[in-house]
Amino acid sequence: MTTIGARTGVLRTVTLPFWAVDDRVGVCGSNAGAAKDPHWVGNIRADSRCWVDLRRRRVPALARVSEGEEREVLFDRIGPSHPHLHRYRDSAAKSGRELPLVVITARSAQW
């Protein structure tokens, strides 16, 4: 995923595992359960525009951090097949942060 740097405006690319969530893609800002969110999450919070490289194509997309009930539903859907997410969520909570689950939607009709 490529985001726009929140402070610099420079394009920043990271490689992330992802999950299909209906017609969207989900990624987790785990930072391995560390005390701070990864920089790319801050970039998304500042500017939702991003690009996702999937199936050898670069897809323009919009990303946002899920919150509230939507976030819990995502954890319930993704969690059984990715139990490490619950460990990361618990570890992040110990340092006072909420583990961000980011929902990405293609700007064009499809992925």
Coordinates of C-alpha atoms in Angstrom, one line a residue, residues 7-111:
R7 CA 4.0 15.7 7.2
T8 CA 6.0 15.6 4.0
G9 CA 3.5 14.8 1.3
V10 CA 6.0 12.2 0.0
L11 CA 4.5 8.9 -1.2
R12 CA 5.3 6.1 1.3
T13 CA 5.0 2.4 0.4
V14 CA 4.6 -0.5 2.9
T15 CA 4.0 -4.2 2.4
L16 CA 1.2 -5.5 4.5
P17 CA -0.8 -8.6 4.9
F18 CA -4.5 -8.0 4.0
W19 CA -7.9 -9.6 4.3
A20 CA -10.8 -9.6 1.9
V21 CA -13.8 -8.0 3.6
D22 CA -16.8 -8.2 1.3
D23 CA -15.9 -5.8 -1.6
R24 CA -13.1 -4.1 0.5
V25 CA -9.7 -4.9 1.8
G26 CA -8.7 -4.8 5.5
V27 CA -5.3 -4.3 7.0
C28 CA -4.2 -4.0 10.6
G29 CA -1.9 -1.3 12.0
S30 CA -0.5 -3.7 14.6
N31 CA 3.1 -2.5 14.6
A32 CA 3.7 -6.0 16.3
G33 CA 1.6 -4.7 19.3
A34 CA 4.0 -1.9 20.0
A35 CA 3.0 1.2 22.0
K36 CA 2.6 3.4 18.9
D37 CA 0.7 3.1 15.6
P38 CA 2.8 2.5 12.5
H39 CA 3.4 5.7 10.5
W40 CA 1.2 4.6 7.6
V41 CA -1.8 4.7 9.9
G42 CA -1.1 8.4 10.7
N43 CA -0.8 9.0 6.9
I44 CA -4.2 7.5 6.3
R45 CA -5.7 9.5 9.1
A46 CA -4.3 12.7 7.5
D47 CA -5.2 11.8 3.9
S48 CA -7.5 8.8 3.0
R49 CA -6.1 8.5 -0.5
C50 CA -3.9 5.5 -1.1
W51 CA -2.9 3.0 -3.8
V52 CA -2.9 -0.8 -3.3
D53 CA -0.9 -3.1 -5.4
L54 CA -3.0 -6.3 -6.0
R55 CA -2.6 -8.9 -8.7
R56 CA 0.1 -6.9 -10.4
R57 CA -2.1 -3.8 -10.7
R58 CA -2.0 -0.6 -8.8
V59 CA -5.5 0.3 -7.7
P60 CA -6.4 3.8 -6.5
A61 CA -8.3 3.5 -3.2
L62 CA -9.6 5.3 -0.1
A63 CA -8.7 4.0 3.4
R64 CA -10.1 4.8 6.8
V65 CA -9.6 3.5 10.3
S66 CA -12.7 1.5 11.4
E67 CA -14.2 2.4 14.7
G68 CA -16.9 1.3 17.2
E69 CA -19.2 -1.5 16.2
E70 CA -17.7 -1.9 12.7
R71 CA -14.3 -2.4 14.2
E72 CA -15.6 -5.1 16.6
V73 CA -17.4 -6.9 13.7
L74 CA -14.2 -6.9 11.7
F75 CA -12.3 -8.4 14.6
D76 CA -15.0 -11.1 14.9
R77 CA -14.8 -11.9 11.2
I78 CA -11.1 -11.8 10.8
G79 CA -10.0 -13.1 14.2
P80 CA -10.8 -16.8 13.9
S81 CA -8.4 -17.2 10.9
H82 CA -5.8 -14.8 12.3
P83 CA -5.5 -15.4 16.0
H84 CA -2.4 -13.2 16.2
L85 CA -4.6 -10.2 15.8
H86 CA -6.1 -10.8 19.3
R87 CA -2.6 -11.0 20.8
Y88 CA -1.6 -7.7 19.1
R89 CA -4.8 -6.1 20.2
D90 CA -4.2 -7.1 23.8
S91 CA -0.5 -6.0 23.7
A92 CA -1.5 -2.6 22.2
A93 CA -4.2 -2.2 24.9
K94 CA -1.6 -2.6 27.6
S95 CA 0.3 0.4 26.2
G96 CA -2.9 2.4 26.0
R97 CA -3.7 2.3 22.3
E98 CA -6.5 0.8 20.3
L99 CA -5.3 -1.5 17.5
P100 CA -6.3 0.2 14.2
L101 CA -8.1 -1.9 11.6
V102 CA -8.1 -0.1 8.3
V103 CA -10.8 -0.6 5.7
I104 CA -9.7 0.1 2.1
T105 CA -12.2 0.6 -0.7
A106 CA -11.2 0.8 -4.4
R107 CA -11.9 4.3 -6.0
S108 CA -12.7 2.6 -9.3
A109 CA -15.5 0.0 -9.7
Q110 CA -13.4 -3.0 -8.7
W111 CA -10.1 -4.5 -7.5

